[in-house]
mmCIF file of C-alpha atoms in Angstrom:
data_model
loop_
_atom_site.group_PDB
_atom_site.id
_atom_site.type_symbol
_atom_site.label_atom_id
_atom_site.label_comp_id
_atom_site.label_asym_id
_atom_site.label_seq_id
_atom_site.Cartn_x
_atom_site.Cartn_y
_atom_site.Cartn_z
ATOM 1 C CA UNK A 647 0.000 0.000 0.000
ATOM 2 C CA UNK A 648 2.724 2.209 0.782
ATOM 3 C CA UNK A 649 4.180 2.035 -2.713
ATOM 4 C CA UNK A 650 1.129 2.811 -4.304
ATOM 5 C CA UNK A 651 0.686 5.939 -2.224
ATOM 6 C CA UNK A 652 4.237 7.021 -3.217
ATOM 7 C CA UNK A 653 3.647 6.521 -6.296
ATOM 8 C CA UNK A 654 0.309 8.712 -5.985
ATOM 9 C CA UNK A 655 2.606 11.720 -4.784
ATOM 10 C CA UNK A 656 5.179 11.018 -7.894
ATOM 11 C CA UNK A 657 1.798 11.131 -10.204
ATOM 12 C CA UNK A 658 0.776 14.239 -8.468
ATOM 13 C CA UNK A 659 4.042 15.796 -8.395
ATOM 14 C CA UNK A 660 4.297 14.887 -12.703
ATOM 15 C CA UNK A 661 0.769 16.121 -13.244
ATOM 16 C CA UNK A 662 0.409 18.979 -15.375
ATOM 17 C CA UNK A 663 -2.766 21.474 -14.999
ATOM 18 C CA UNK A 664 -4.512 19.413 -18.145
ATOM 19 C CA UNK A 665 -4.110 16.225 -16.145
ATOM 20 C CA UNK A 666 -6.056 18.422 -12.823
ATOM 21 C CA UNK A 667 -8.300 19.088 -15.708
ATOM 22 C CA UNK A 668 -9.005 15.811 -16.687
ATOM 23 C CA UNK A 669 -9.802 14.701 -13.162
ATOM 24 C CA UNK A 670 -12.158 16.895 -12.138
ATOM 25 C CA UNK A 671 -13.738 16.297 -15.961
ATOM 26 C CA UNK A 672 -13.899 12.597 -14.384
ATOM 27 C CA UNK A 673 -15.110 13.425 -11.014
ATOM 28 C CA UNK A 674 -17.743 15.212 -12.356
ATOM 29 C CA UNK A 675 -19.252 12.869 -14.984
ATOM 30 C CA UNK A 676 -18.941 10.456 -11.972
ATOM 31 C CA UNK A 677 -21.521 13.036 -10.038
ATOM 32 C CA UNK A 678 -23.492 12.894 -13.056
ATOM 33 C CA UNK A 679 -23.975 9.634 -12.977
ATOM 34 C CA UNK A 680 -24.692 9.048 -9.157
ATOM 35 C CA UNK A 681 -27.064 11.734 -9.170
ATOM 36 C CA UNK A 682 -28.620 12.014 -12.095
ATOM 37 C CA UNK A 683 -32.465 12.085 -11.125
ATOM 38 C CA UNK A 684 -33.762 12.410 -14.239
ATOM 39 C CA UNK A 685 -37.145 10.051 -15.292
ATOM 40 C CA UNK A 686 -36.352 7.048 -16.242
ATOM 41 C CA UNK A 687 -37.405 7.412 -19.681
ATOM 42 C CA UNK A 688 -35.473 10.664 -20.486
ATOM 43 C CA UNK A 689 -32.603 9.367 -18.722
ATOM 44 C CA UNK A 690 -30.810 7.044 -21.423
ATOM 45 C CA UNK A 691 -28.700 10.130 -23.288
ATOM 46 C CA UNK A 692 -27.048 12.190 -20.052
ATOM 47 C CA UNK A 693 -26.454 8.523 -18.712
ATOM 48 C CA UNK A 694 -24.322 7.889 -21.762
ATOM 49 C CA UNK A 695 -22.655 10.973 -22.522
ATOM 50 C CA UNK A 696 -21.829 10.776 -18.496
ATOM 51 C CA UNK A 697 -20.799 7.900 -19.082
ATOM 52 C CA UNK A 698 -18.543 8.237 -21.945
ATOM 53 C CA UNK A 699 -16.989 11.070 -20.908
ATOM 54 C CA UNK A 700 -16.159 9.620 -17.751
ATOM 55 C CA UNK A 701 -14.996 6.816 -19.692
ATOM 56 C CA UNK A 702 -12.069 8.543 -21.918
ATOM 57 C CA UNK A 703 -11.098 10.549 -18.788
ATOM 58 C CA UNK A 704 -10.751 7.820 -16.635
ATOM 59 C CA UNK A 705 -8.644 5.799 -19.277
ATOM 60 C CA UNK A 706 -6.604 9.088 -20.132
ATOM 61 C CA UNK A 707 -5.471 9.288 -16.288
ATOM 62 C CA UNK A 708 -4.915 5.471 -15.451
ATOM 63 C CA UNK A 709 -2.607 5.290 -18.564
ATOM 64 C CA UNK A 710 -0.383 8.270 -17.240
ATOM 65 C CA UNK A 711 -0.392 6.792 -14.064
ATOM 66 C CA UNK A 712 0.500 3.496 -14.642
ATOM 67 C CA UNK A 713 3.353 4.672 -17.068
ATOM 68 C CA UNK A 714 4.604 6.567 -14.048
ATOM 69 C CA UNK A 715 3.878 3.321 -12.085
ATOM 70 C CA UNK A 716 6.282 1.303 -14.003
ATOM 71 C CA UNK A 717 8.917 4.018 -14.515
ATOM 72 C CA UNK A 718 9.200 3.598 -10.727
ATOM 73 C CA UNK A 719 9.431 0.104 -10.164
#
């Protein structure tokens, strides 16, 4: 556990502001989809775009981060 919070603090040290960017892009399609309250049958497209934008964010982080992750070990 302790490596993988080291290697956290190296991400967060590496990330530039379009990587902050990209997180809170995340975080916030990740919202979206928790509390989206819409009825169920107008629901389908903000689920998806949510979705898919949460989607390409999340994979665009994890891949910096694991490159960073195997850089350090």
């Amino acid at each position: 556990m302790k490596q993988l919070i080291d290697c956290a603090d190296q991400y967060i040290r590496q990330c530039r502001i379009r990587d902050f960017a990209l997180l809170k892009i995340c975080l916030c399609a990740v919202g979206i989809i928790i509390g989206l309250s819409i009825p169920e049958k107008k629901r389908k497209w903000p689920l998806a775009a949510a979705g898919f934008v949460f989607v390409i964010s999340y994979v665009m982080l994890m891949a910096e981060f694991i490159k960073i992750y195997m850089d350090e070990r």
